[in-house]
Amino acid sequence: MKEIIRITLGLTVSCLIAALVMGSVFIVTDKAKRHNEHVNVQNAMLGLLGYTEAHPAPSDLRLYTVYRYIIEDGDVRTLGYMVPVTGNEAVRYQLVVMDLDGQFVDRFKLDITPEKAQEAVERASALKAVLKPPRTFVYSDSTIIARLGKKRLAYLLPGKFPGFKTFIQVILAIDPSFEIIGLEIMEHEEDPGLGAEIKQDYFKNQFKGKSFEKIKNINVTKEPLPKEYKRYLEAGKGDGTPLPKGVVDTIRSKYQDRDIYALTGATISSKAVTDGVKNIIKKFAYRMNRLDSLISEQHIPVAF
Amino acid sequence: MPATTKTNFQLFTNGILNENPIFRLALSMCPAVGISTTVMNGIMLGIAVLFVQVFSSCTISLIKNYIHPRIRIPTYTLTIATWVTVIDLVLAAFLPAAYKEMGIFVKLIVAFAIITMRLEIFACKNSVTSSFWDGVGMGLGFMFGMMAIGFVRELLGMGTILGHDVLGFRPLLFFVLPAAGFFCVGIMMAMFNYVELVYNRKKRAEKR
Amino acid sequence: MNGPLLTFPKGGIHPPESKTLTGHLPVETVPIPREVEILLSQHFGTSCKPVVKKKDLINEGDLIGEVAKGLGASVHASVTGKVKNIATSAHPVSVSVPSIILETDQEAEPREWPASNWRGLSRDQLLERVKRAGIVGIGGAGFPTHVKLSPPPEAKVDTLILNGAECEPYLTTDHRLMVEHPEEIIEGAEIILHILGITRCHIGIEANKPDAIDALRKAAAGLASDGLTISVDPVQVKYPQGSEKQLIESITGRRVPGFGLPFDVGTLVQNVGTTKAIYDAVALGKPLYEKIITISGKGIARQANLLVKIGTRLSDIVAFLGGTGPGLAKVVMGGPMMGFAIPTLDIPVTKTTSGVLFLTEEEIDTRPHGQCIRCGWCLDVCPMGLSPNEIGVYVEAGRPEDTSRFGVFECFECGCCAYTCPAKRPLVQFIRLGKMKAKK
Amino acid sequence: MTVSVSPHVKSGQSVEKIMWTVVACLLPPLILSIFIFGIQTLIISIISVASCAAVEAISQKLLHRPVTIKDGSAVITGLLMAYVIPPGVPYWIPILGAVMAIYVAKHLLGGIGFNIFNPALIGRAFLMATFPVAMTSAWLPPIRDGAIFRYMGPAVDAVTTATPLYILKHYGPSALMEKFGSMPAIYGDFLVGWRPGCIGETSAILILLGGLYLIYRRYITWHIPVSVIVTVALLTWAFGGKTLFTGNPLLAVLSGGLMLGAFFMATDYVTSPSQATAKLIFGAGVGALTVLIRLKGGYPEGVCYAILLMNPVVPALEEWFRPRRFAPQKGAQQ
Amino acid sequence: MIFSVRKSIYLTVLLIISLFLLGGCRSEHPFVKKTAFKDADKILIEFAGAVDESWARNPANYTVFEKPDPDIRLIIKDISISADHKKVTLIFEDDLNKNQPHILTAANISHGGKSLGSAILNVKKFYLGYLFSILIGAMIINNFVFTKYLGLCVFFGTSQRKSTAVGMGITFTMVMVASAMISWFIYQFILQPYRLDFLQIVVFIGLVSLSVQAVDTVLRKVNPVLFKAFGVYLVLVIANCIIIAVPLILADNQYNAWESLMLSLGAGLGFLIALFLMSSVRERLELANVPPTYRGLPIAFVLAGLFALAFLGFSGMSIF
């Protein structure tokens, strides 16, 4: 009996000590982890917009995030957009609810700051405060809108779509006319040497500068990538002499409206990325136009 | 077993050579095959294992007199799991890129037989200093093993070492694939065996 | 015959028959040699104790060795003469066994064996005559025939099968016997049927001996006895058709269980040569002391079928036939598939010798063997359904004790696997090693 | 006089005879391929065979074993490996494949008889993993005007095309018709070999003839080829179309490396079972995996991987289907 | 041993078949019997009775969208109706993304002139097919040993003898399923809601030890024969990293209970298959003349590499 008590006591004490150690480490590292993750994504986004360490972003560049939720009330579905709104003193969020045809339904003020809004849990509790049961809501996606001074600079769209093996995660940057500014592959599990080449400049830079009209019907071609185009696409890399300005322009205009040249031996991955990008942009353009018209119609003082 | 009579230096080299966890004891093979594609991965995971091994060894050797023999194994597990959690959290927070590269394997350190084994046969019977040096030796042995495999695979698979382009081209993409990990480990083990064979033969010849 | 010939269902091979060398030659009698050497163990079981002393004078057919205890068959003098020595001689298999050397009396007349009526005798009397004549199964292992003819009472034997298949290449001993002595064989069959108290007898003969089939059919048709059915069944030409278990299955369709004996399926098999010896013993009272053997192969000056006295040395036979030919590479006692290669010609003929082959380089294959390529041909040809390749690999890897699970003890070493093996692997040798090391 | 164990006569068959007959049966497709894809197929094949033989000799020397290049097994491996790589690859590719195939997959495991996996296919799988781009895209369109020197050297890059199975997988049967004309024309072309594909796999008829000759000589049995082909035909028919039971079995059988795999690779003695039932199951497994990879997998063709995946099952199959003893054992007598 | 393998295979097959029988496409409206994807661009609706053709042929009566994108309606190109008016097939302009469940609203279903009200229907891939694909995926296509390189120490340690391998595989599968299910439960209902997921390593390894202990106790009591056969492997199970990897994967991917069951079962059976194949091959190789420096583990590694090379054939495969 005494032994059992001793064992239990010993285990309890060691568990407590272990929990203490782990708990304190967690508290210390959690913040750092979040911060680092945030910085990482932010850097990728800035990189897409063309800002690097050598060429830092101007101070009046602002990034605002719009979150989209699907709200269900029985059989009726509506869309809820959490949009940042400039108030008197600081940016606050509002929830704008529209029906499936883009008509205005409702509008709520949310008690949440942009910093806190980055946390899914915080958003959920803020939404719960205004959307009373039986209404339920599901997070759908988010869009980052970059604003430079008074001008809307770009939309940054995180996206995920199935690749050859598992999922490919990307961030797309498009300008207000939905022309592609840049594409970054964040995560993928394609085969090394084949599908993994989607990360290479000569593939992903092909998307740069494709107009919305082109993107809507873009396809993949199996023709080999022309040498001059490849050189152009890899120009940013630094190896090899940079192309003269005039040549760059002619090449750009020559290939601007071409389809995407598939990676040799990895047509499936190439097609997956192309279709994924096409889908994301098509859907986004459709929604953004609706949201914009709703915003101007309701005179919502959005921050972006 | 009485407390060890080996000097700290012997303990240290023991883990690296005689009882190398990968090539001699054939323990902790999963990362040796799974993520030994680059030298960097080897170093990172090696550091993680070194950390867990050293801290667990020291912890156990510190509290060895208070552990009830019947809950020995649960205590080891708890200790290891705690330190694995710590290193997992730390890596995730401060080295996110490397952490991502290693994937699930950092968490899986908890199931490495080598660590439990060292606790059971060494740390629970020896002083903190000896355990420390033993842990360092084992951890470094693991790290060197991982680095050796990583070196071969990175050089042959990508033509680089530690990310620096050495060959200027990618010789055999095959070595980047995890399937090649099996071949590399197998062939390196055979090389260790060969060295031992030659060494023994020489020794026998000397005796005569 | 209508339809396909009878045969066993699995395995078997078709080696070149090479029977035309001797198949047509009538049996010649070899002159009595100066000296014969009679082994005291020519059978399966314990060896005999000599009942004569040195310098004793004995007659042809006299008893010279007797089994004291256990399984065995007695041995008789094959010539008239004087006991020269009781010694140890080289047995064709391997071990040395005691033997009696007789110096022949060249003047002595050959002994006559008058026929007598056996039909009134009881079963025990008939068996006693068989036993006294020292008859063993002359087709193969040399199992004492009187033991075989008295199966345990619980075994319900209903069919007698006479084995005239003679599937081994080269050998024509039984062939000539059947052609030249069909009546004696049929009468011998009658005796066995009487002993067993049954009425049905099949004679299995490979279809490549039509003259033997005809002769036996004719003899069987003239059979006087009542109520006995003796049929001659041609069977397909396929090695090892003459193996006991295979022949039973070919003719009756019954399958002998593993580690079982023919009487487990109600059959009893006798070689035609043994049947003839039984006839001699019962009807004439003549013990088994002479025998027809085939001398064949391209390595001898003249091939022949010979009637020889048991104990005659091979060197005497070779001398009679005019010596060995050029290119002789191997002398085999028995058939080429299951016989023994012998190192010297100083070996006497025994009761179980069916032939001696003098093979030249071109008839045998001496290429070195390679690793098993797992072609599986040996599995296809094994009549017992075993896996000789696995046995070979296990033995080669130094693990012969594991071969029992591949049925190594059921193998009767017919040699089909080694014959067919493209890698020339000595599978029979591997199997023997396996049998030695593995425990039942 | 020689003394040895019985039997004293042996059949005239030998490993060399078998192997060289197989080589002879494999040659017609190679000769045809010179006319279809050009002279470089011959060069690749020769390099492949030579490097396989050289690696065999070197590894046997290294491992202190008797050198047995003469038995022809390395030649077969070399030929088969050359047959399953595209005709437009760089010439040095087969050399690397030979090291993997002969040294690692064959001699490290104990030499002939113990190579669990088909060495030629291991060579190919290794090349697939190492040079994925070359191995999946260096296909050449058939030369129809007899200019067999056309694709030498750098000219290869410019003319790569897609294999029929690739077109079928990614663009559907209509695209195939567009490229090759009507269905009967497709069957005809595929039967003779006028289609893009690996060096030795395109001519279904020549491979079939070679295989039938081997069956006639009793070097292989019908079980494996028939069960592979029947399984592929049935499963393609059932699942290959847009709806159930609308697939095209004939096309599936004629395209890709199915014939070559069924007759010459799946039947490899060492890496296939020796018992009839086990052979049928092995063949069915190869067929099923082929169809699975073709229809659902990442590669357009699956024969090679299907055989490789079934190879390690062989020891277990042999164990399960070990020939039944002559008769059941009697309980008492042990 | 072989017998028990066969038995366990039968049991698995039975389980899968029963799962298929249990499931079935239920729909949310009494008049609609079933909905399903057909081909690449079609949705089939089967009604309990005949519907009016004029209603059925009017595209305005249907709205279809992917569940996460309710505002983006899919454009219907054509509608076909079967002869008995019970089956309606909607043909869309673009190919459907079958990975997403689709929501189909049929407004005012008209049957014999009267309206039966609207139906909101969920069109999704056969769920059991999805479960099955998880099982096969974990078992063969993404075999944990040959394509994910986990559990190697135990794999090489216990694949020398076939009997050992099978015993280990079966024991492992049992413990795997038990511990993964408990882990899943605890993760979903305790760790995640209370944001304690950083404790997952400690909790999972603890649960594994507990379930090993539990299986040990239960087996010892219930079936001593089985315990005698499998008891020795129980200790080794803890040292197998697959057993800790699966709960971690489950936690990462937010699988539900059925999916978790399938993944853990697949992982266990996959390990069993890998062990079985490897052990039968290694038993064969024991007879071979392997170079002395390669004997034992090195050759086992080379073999595993060859296995992995063969398993590359499954890369990129998706069954359903």
Coordinates of N, CA, C and O in Angstrom, one line a residue, chain C residues 187-288:
Chain C
E187 N 2.5 -68.7 -65.1 CA 2.3 -69.7 -64.1 C 2.8 -69.2 -62.8 O 2.1 -69.4 -61.7
G188 N 3.9 -68.4 -62.8 CA 4.3 -67.8 -61.6 C 3.3 -66.9 -61.0 O 3.0 -66.8 -59.8
A189 N 2.6 -66.1 -61.9 CA 1.5 -65.2 -61.4 C 0.4 -66.0 -60.8 O -0.1 -65.6 -59.7
E190 N 0.1 -67.2 -61.4 CA -0.9 -68.1 -60.8 C -0.5 -68.5 -59.4 O -1.3 -68.5 -58.4
I191 N 0.8 -68.8 -59.2 CA 1.2 -69.2 -57.9 C 1.0 -68.1 -56.9 O 0.5 -68.3 -55.8
I192 N 1.4 -66.9 -57.3 CA 1.2 -65.7 -56.3 C -0.2 -65.5 -56.0 O -0.6 -65.3 -54.9
L193 N -1.1 -65.6 -57.1 CA -2.5 -65.4 -56.8 C -3.0 -66.5 -55.8 O -3.8 -66.2 -54.9
H194 N -2.5 -67.7 -56.0 CA -2.9 -68.7 -55.0 C -2.5 -68.4 -53.6 O -3.2 -68.6 -52.6
I195 N -1.2 -67.9 -53.5 CA -0.7 -67.6 -52.2 C -1.6 -66.5 -51.5 O -1.9 -66.6 -50.4
L196 N -1.9 -65.5 -52.3 CA -2.7 -64.4 -51.8 C -4.1 -64.7 -51.7 O -4.9 -64.0 -51.0
G197 N -4.6 -65.7 -52.4 CA -6.0 -66.0 -52.3 C -6.8 -65.0 -53.1 O -8.0 -64.8 -52.7
I198 N -6.3 -64.4 -54.1 CA -7.1 -63.5 -54.9 C -7.1 -64.0 -56.4 O -6.5 -64.9 -56.7
T199 N -7.9 -63.2 -57.2 CA -8.1 -63.7 -58.6 C -7.6 -62.7 -59.6 O -7.6 -63.1 -60.8
R200 N -7.4 -61.5 -59.3 CA -7.1 -60.5 -60.4 C -5.6 -60.2 -60.5 O -5.0 -59.9 -59.5
C201 N -5.2 -60.2 -61.7 CA -3.8 -59.9 -61.9 C -3.6 -59.0 -63.2 O -4.3 -59.3 -64.2
H202 N -2.9 -57.9 -63.1 CA -2.6 -57.1 -64.2 C -1.1 -57.2 -64.5 O -0.3 -57.2 -63.6
I203 N -0.7 -57.2 -65.8 CA 0.7 -57.2 -66.1 C 0.9 -55.9 -66.8 O 0.4 -55.6 -67.9
G204 N 1.7 -55.0 -66.2 CA 1.9 -53.7 -66.9 C 3.2 -53.7 -67.7 O 4.3 -54.0 -67.1
I205 N 3.1 -53.4 -69.0 CA 4.3 -53.5 -69.9 C 4.3 -52.2 -70.7 O 3.2 -51.8 -71.2
E206 N 5.4 -51.5 -70.8 CA 5.5 -50.3 -71.6 C 5.3 -50.7 -73.0 O 5.7 -51.7 -73.5
A207 N 4.6 -49.7 -73.7 CA 4.1 -50.0 -75.0 C 5.2 -50.2 -76.1 O 4.9 -50.6 -77.2
N208 N 6.4 -49.9 -75.7 CA 7.5 -50.1 -76.7 C 8.0 -51.6 -76.7 O 9.0 -51.8 -77.4
K209 N 7.3 -52.5 -76.1 CA 7.7 -53.9 -76.2 C 6.5 -54.7 -76.7 O 6.0 -55.6 -76.0
P210 N 6.1 -54.5 -78.0 CA 4.9 -55.2 -78.5 C 5.1 -56.7 -78.5 O 4.1 -57.4 -78.2
D211 N 6.3 -57.2 -78.7 CA 6.5 -58.6 -78.8 C 6.3 -59.3 -77.4 O 5.7 -60.3 -77.3
A212 N 6.7 -58.6 -76.4 CA 6.5 -59.1 -75.1 C 5.0 -59.1 -74.7 O 4.5 -60.1 -74.1
I213 N 4.3 -58.0 -75.1 CA 2.9 -57.9 -74.8 C 2.2 -59.1 -75.5 O 1.4 -59.8 -74.9
D214 N 2.5 -59.3 -76.8 CA 1.9 -60.4 -77.6 C 2.2 -61.8 -76.9 O 1.3 -62.6 -76.7
A215 N 3.4 -62.0 -76.5 CA 3.8 -63.3 -76.0 C 3.0 -63.5 -74.7 O 2.4 -64.6 -74.5
L216 N 2.9 -62.5 -73.8 CA 2.3 -62.7 -72.6 C 0.8 -62.9 -72.8 O 0.1 -63.6 -72.1
R217 N 0.2 -62.1 -73.7 CA -1.2 -62.2 -74.0 C -1.5 -63.7 -74.4 O -2.5 -64.2 -74.0
K218 N -0.7 -64.2 -75.3 CA -0.9 -65.5 -75.8 C -0.8 -66.5 -74.7 O -1.7 -67.4 -74.5
A219 N 0.2 -66.4 -73.8 CA 0.3 -67.3 -72.7 C -0.8 -67.2 -71.8 O -1.3 -68.2 -71.2
A220 N -1.3 -65.9 -71.5 CA -2.4 -65.8 -70.6 C -3.7 -66.4 -71.2 O -4.5 -66.9 -70.4
A221 N -3.8 -66.3 -72.5 CA -5.0 -66.9 -73.1 C -5.1 -68.4 -72.9 O -6.1 -69.0 -72.8
G222 N -3.9 -69.0 -73.0 CA -3.9 -70.5 -72.8 C -3.9 -70.9 -71.4 O -3.6 -72.1 -71.1
L223 N -4.2 -70.0 -70.5 CA -4.2 -70.3 -69.1 C -5.3 -71.3 -68.7 O -6.4 -71.2 -69.1
A224 N -4.8 -72.4 -68.0 CA -5.8 -73.5 -67.7 C -6.7 -73.1 -66.5 O -7.8 -73.5 -66.5
S225 N -6.1 -72.4 -65.6 CA -6.8 -72.3 -64.3 C -8.1 -71.6 -64.4 O -8.4 -70.8 -65.3
D226 N -8.9 -71.9 -63.5 CA -10.3 -71.4 -63.4 C -10.4 -70.1 -62.6 O -9.7 -69.9 -61.6
G227 N -11.3 -69.3 -63.1 CA -11.7 -68.1 -62.3 C -10.6 -67.0 -62.1 O -10.8 -66.0 -61.4
L228 N -9.4 -67.2 -62.7 CA -8.4 -66.2 -62.6 C -8.5 -65.2 -63.8 O -8.6 -65.7 -64.9
T229 N -8.4 -64.0 -63.5 CA -8.3 -63.0 -64.7 C -6.9 -62.4 -64.7 O -6.5 -61.8 -63.7
I230 N -6.2 -62.7 -65.8 CA -4.9 -62.1 -65.9 C -4.9 -61.3 -67.2 O -5.1 -61.8 -68.3
S231 N -4.7 -60.0 -67.0 CA -4.8 -59.1 -68.2 C -3.4 -58.5 -68.4 O -2.7 -58.2 -67.4
V232 N -3.1 -58.3 -69.7 CA -1.8 -57.6 -70.0 C -2.2 -56.2 -70.4 O -2.9 -56.0 -71.3
D233 N -1.7 -55.2 -69.6 CA -2.0 -53.8 -69.8 C -0.8 -53.0 -70.4 O 0.1 -52.8 -69.6
P234 N -0.8 -52.6 -71.6 CA 0.3 -51.8 -72.1 C 0.2 -50.4 -71.4 O -0.9 -49.9 -71.3
V235 N 1.3 -49.9 -71.0 CA 1.3 -48.6 -70.4 C 2.2 -47.6 -71.2 O 3.1 -48.1 -71.9
Q236 N 2.0 -46.4 -71.0 CA 2.7 -45.4 -71.8 C 4.2 -45.5 -71.5 O 4.6 -45.8 -70.4
V237 N 5.0 -45.2 -72.6 CA 6.4 -45.2 -72.4 C 6.8 -43.9 -71.7 O 6.8 -42.8 -72.3
K238 N 7.2 -44.0 -70.5 CA 7.5 -42.8 -69.7 C 8.3 -43.2 -68.5 O 7.9 -44.1 -67.8
Y239 N 9.4 -42.6 -68.2 CA 10.2 -42.9 -67.0 C 9.6 -42.1 -65.9 O 9.3 -41.0 -66.1
P240 N 9.4 -42.6 -64.7 CA 9.7 -43.9 -64.2 C 8.4 -44.7 -64.1 O 7.8 -44.9 -63.0
Q241 N 7.9 -45.2 -65.2 CA 6.7 -46.0 -65.2 C 6.8 -47.3 -64.4 O 5.9 -47.8 -63.8
G242 N 8.0 -47.8 -64.3 CA 8.2 -49.1 -63.6 C 8.4 -48.9 -62.1 O 8.6 -49.9 -61.4
S243 N 8.3 -47.7 -61.6 CA 8.3 -47.5 -60.1 C 7.0 -48.0 -59.5 O 5.9 -47.8 -60.1
E244 N 7.1 -48.7 -58.4 CA 6.0 -49.4 -57.8 C 4.7 -48.5 -57.7 O 3.7 -48.8 -58.3
K245 N 4.9 -47.3 -57.1 CA 3.8 -46.5 -56.8 C 3.2 -45.9 -58.1 O 2.0 -45.7 -58.3
Q246 N 4.1 -45.6 -59.0 CA 3.6 -45.0 -60.3 C 2.9 -46.1 -61.1 O 1.8 -45.8 -61.7
L247 N 3.4 -47.3 -61.1 CA 2.7 -48.4 -61.9 C 1.3 -48.7 -61.3 O 0.3 -48.9 -62.0
I248 N 1.2 -48.7 -59.9 CA -0.1 -48.9 -59.3 C -1.1 -47.9 -59.8 O -2.2 -48.1 -60.1
E249 N -0.6 -46.6 -59.8 CA -1.5 -45.5 -60.1 C -1.9 -45.6 -61.6 O -3.0 -45.3 -62.0
S250 N -0.9 -46.0 -62.4 CA -1.1 -46.1 -63.9 C -2.2 -47.1 -64.2 O -3.1 -46.9 -64.9
I251 N -2.1 -48.2 -63.5 CA -3.0 -49.3 -63.8 C -4.3 -49.3 -63.1 O -5.4 -49.4 -63.7
T252 N -4.3 -49.0 -61.8 CA -5.5 -49.1 -61.0 C -6.1 -47.7 -60.7 O -7.2 -47.6 -60.3
G253 N -5.3 -46.7 -60.9 CA -5.8 -45.3 -60.5 C -5.7 -45.1 -59.0 O -6.1 -44.0 -58.6
R254 N -5.2 -46.0 -58.3 CA -5.2 -45.8 -56.8 C -3.9 -45.1 -56.5 O -2.8 -45.4 -57.1
R255 N -3.9 -44.3 -55.4 CA -2.8 -43.5 -55.1 C -2.2 -44.0 -53.7 O -3.0 -44.0 -52.7
V256 N -1.0 -44.4 -53.7 CA -0.4 -44.9 -52.4 C -0.1 -43.7 -51.5 O 0.5 -42.7 -52.0
P257 N -0.6 -43.7 -50.3 CA -0.3 -42.5 -49.4 C 1.2 -42.3 -49.1 O 1.9 -43.3 -49.3
G258 N 1.5 -41.1 -48.8 CA 2.9 -40.8 -48.4 C 3.4 -41.7 -47.3 O 2.6 -42.0 -46.4
F259 N 4.6 -42.2 -47.4 CA 5.1 -43.2 -46.4 C 4.3 -44.4 -46.4 O 4.4 -45.2 -45.4
G260 N 3.5 -44.7 -47.4 CA 2.6 -45.9 -47.3 C 3.2 -47.0 -48.2 O 4.3 -46.8 -48.8
L261 N 2.6 -48.2 -48.2 CA 3.0 -49.3 -49.0 C 1.9 -49.7 -49.9 O 0.8 -49.3 -49.7
P262 N 2.2 -50.5 -51.0 CA 1.2 -50.8 -51.9 C 0.0 -51.5 -51.3 O -1.1 -51.2 -51.7
F263 N 0.2 -52.3 -50.3 CA -1.0 -53.0 -49.8 C -2.0 -52.0 -49.0 O -3.1 -52.4 -48.7
D264 N -1.5 -50.8 -48.8 CA -2.4 -49.8 -48.2 C -3.6 -49.5 -49.2 O -4.6 -49.0 -48.8
V265 N -3.3 -49.7 -50.5 CA -4.4 -49.5 -51.5 C -4.8 -50.8 -52.1 O -5.3 -50.9 -53.2
G266 N -4.5 -51.9 -51.4 CA -5.0 -53.2 -51.8 C -4.3 -53.8 -53.0 O -4.9 -54.6 -53.8
T267 N -3.0 -53.5 -53.2 CA -2.3 -54.0 -54.4 C -1.0 -54.6 -53.9 O -0.5 -54.4 -52.8
L268 N -0.5 -55.5 -54.8 CA 0.8 -56.1 -54.5 C 1.5 -56.1 -55.8 O 1.0 -56.5 -56.9
V269 N 2.8 -55.6 -55.8 CA 3.5 -55.6 -57.1 C 4.7 -56.5 -57.1 O 5.4 -56.6 -56.1
Q270 N 4.8 -57.3 -58.1 CA 6.0 -58.1 -58.3 C 6.6 -57.9 -59.7 O 5.9 -57.8 -60.7
N271 N 7.9 -57.9 -59.7 CA 8.6 -57.8 -60.9 C 8.4 -59.1 -61.7 O 8.3 -60.2 -61.1
V272 N 8.4 -59.0 -63.0 CA 8.2 -60.3 -63.8 C 9.4 -61.2 -63.6 O 9.2 -62.5 -63.6
G273 N 10.6 -60.7 -63.4 CA 11.7 -61.6 -63.1 C 11.5 -62.3 -61.8 O 11.8 -63.5 -61.7
T274 N 11.1 -61.6 -60.8 CA 10.8 -62.3 -59.5 C 9.7 -63.4 -59.7 O 9.8 -64.5 -59.1
T275 N 8.7 -63.0 -60.5 CA 7.6 -64.0 -60.8 C 8.2 -65.3 -61.4 O 7.8 -66.4 -61.0
K276 N 9.1 -65.1 -62.3 CA 9.7 -66.2 -62.9 C 10.5 -67.0 -61.9 O 10.5 -68.3 -61.9
A277 N 11.2 -66.3 -61.0 CA 12.0 -67.0 -59.9 C 11.0 -67.8 -59.0 O 11.3 -68.9 -58.6
I278 N 9.8 -67.2 -58.8 CA 8.9 -67.9 -57.9 C 8.4 -69.2 -58.6 O 8.3 -70.2 -58.0
Y279 N 8.2 -69.0 -59.9 CA 7.8 -70.2 -60.7 C 8.9 -71.3 -60.5 O 8.6 -72.5 -60.2
D280 N 10.2 -70.9 -60.7 CA 11.3 -71.8 -60.6 C 11.3 -72.5 -59.2 O 11.5 -73.7 -59.1
A281 N 11.1 -71.7 -58.2 CA 11.2 -72.2 -56.9 C 10.1 -73.1 -56.6 O 10.3 -74.2 -56.0
V282 N 8.9 -72.8 -56.9 CA 7.7 -73.6 -56.5 C 7.5 -74.8 -57.4 O 7.4 -75.9 -57.0
A283 N 7.6 -74.5 -58.8 CA 7.3 -75.6 -59.7 C 8.5 -76.6 -59.8 O 8.3 -77.8 -60.0
L284 N 9.7 -76.0 -59.9 CA 10.9 -76.8 -60.1 C 11.7 -77.0 -58.8 O 12.6 -77.9 -58.8
G285 N 11.4 -76.2 -57.8 CA 12.2 -76.3 -56.6 C 13.6 -75.8 -56.7 O 14.5 -76.0 -56.0
K286 N 13.8 -74.9 -57.7 CA 15.1 -74.4 -58.0 C 15.4 -73.1 -57.3 O 14.6 -72.1 -57.5
P287 N 16.4 -73.0 -56.5 CA 16.7 -71.7 -55.8 C 17.1 -70.6 -56.8 O 17.5 -70.9 -58.0
L288 N 17.1 -69.4 -56.3 CA 17.5 -68.3 -57.2 C 19.0 -68.2 -57.2 O 19.6 -67.7 -56.3

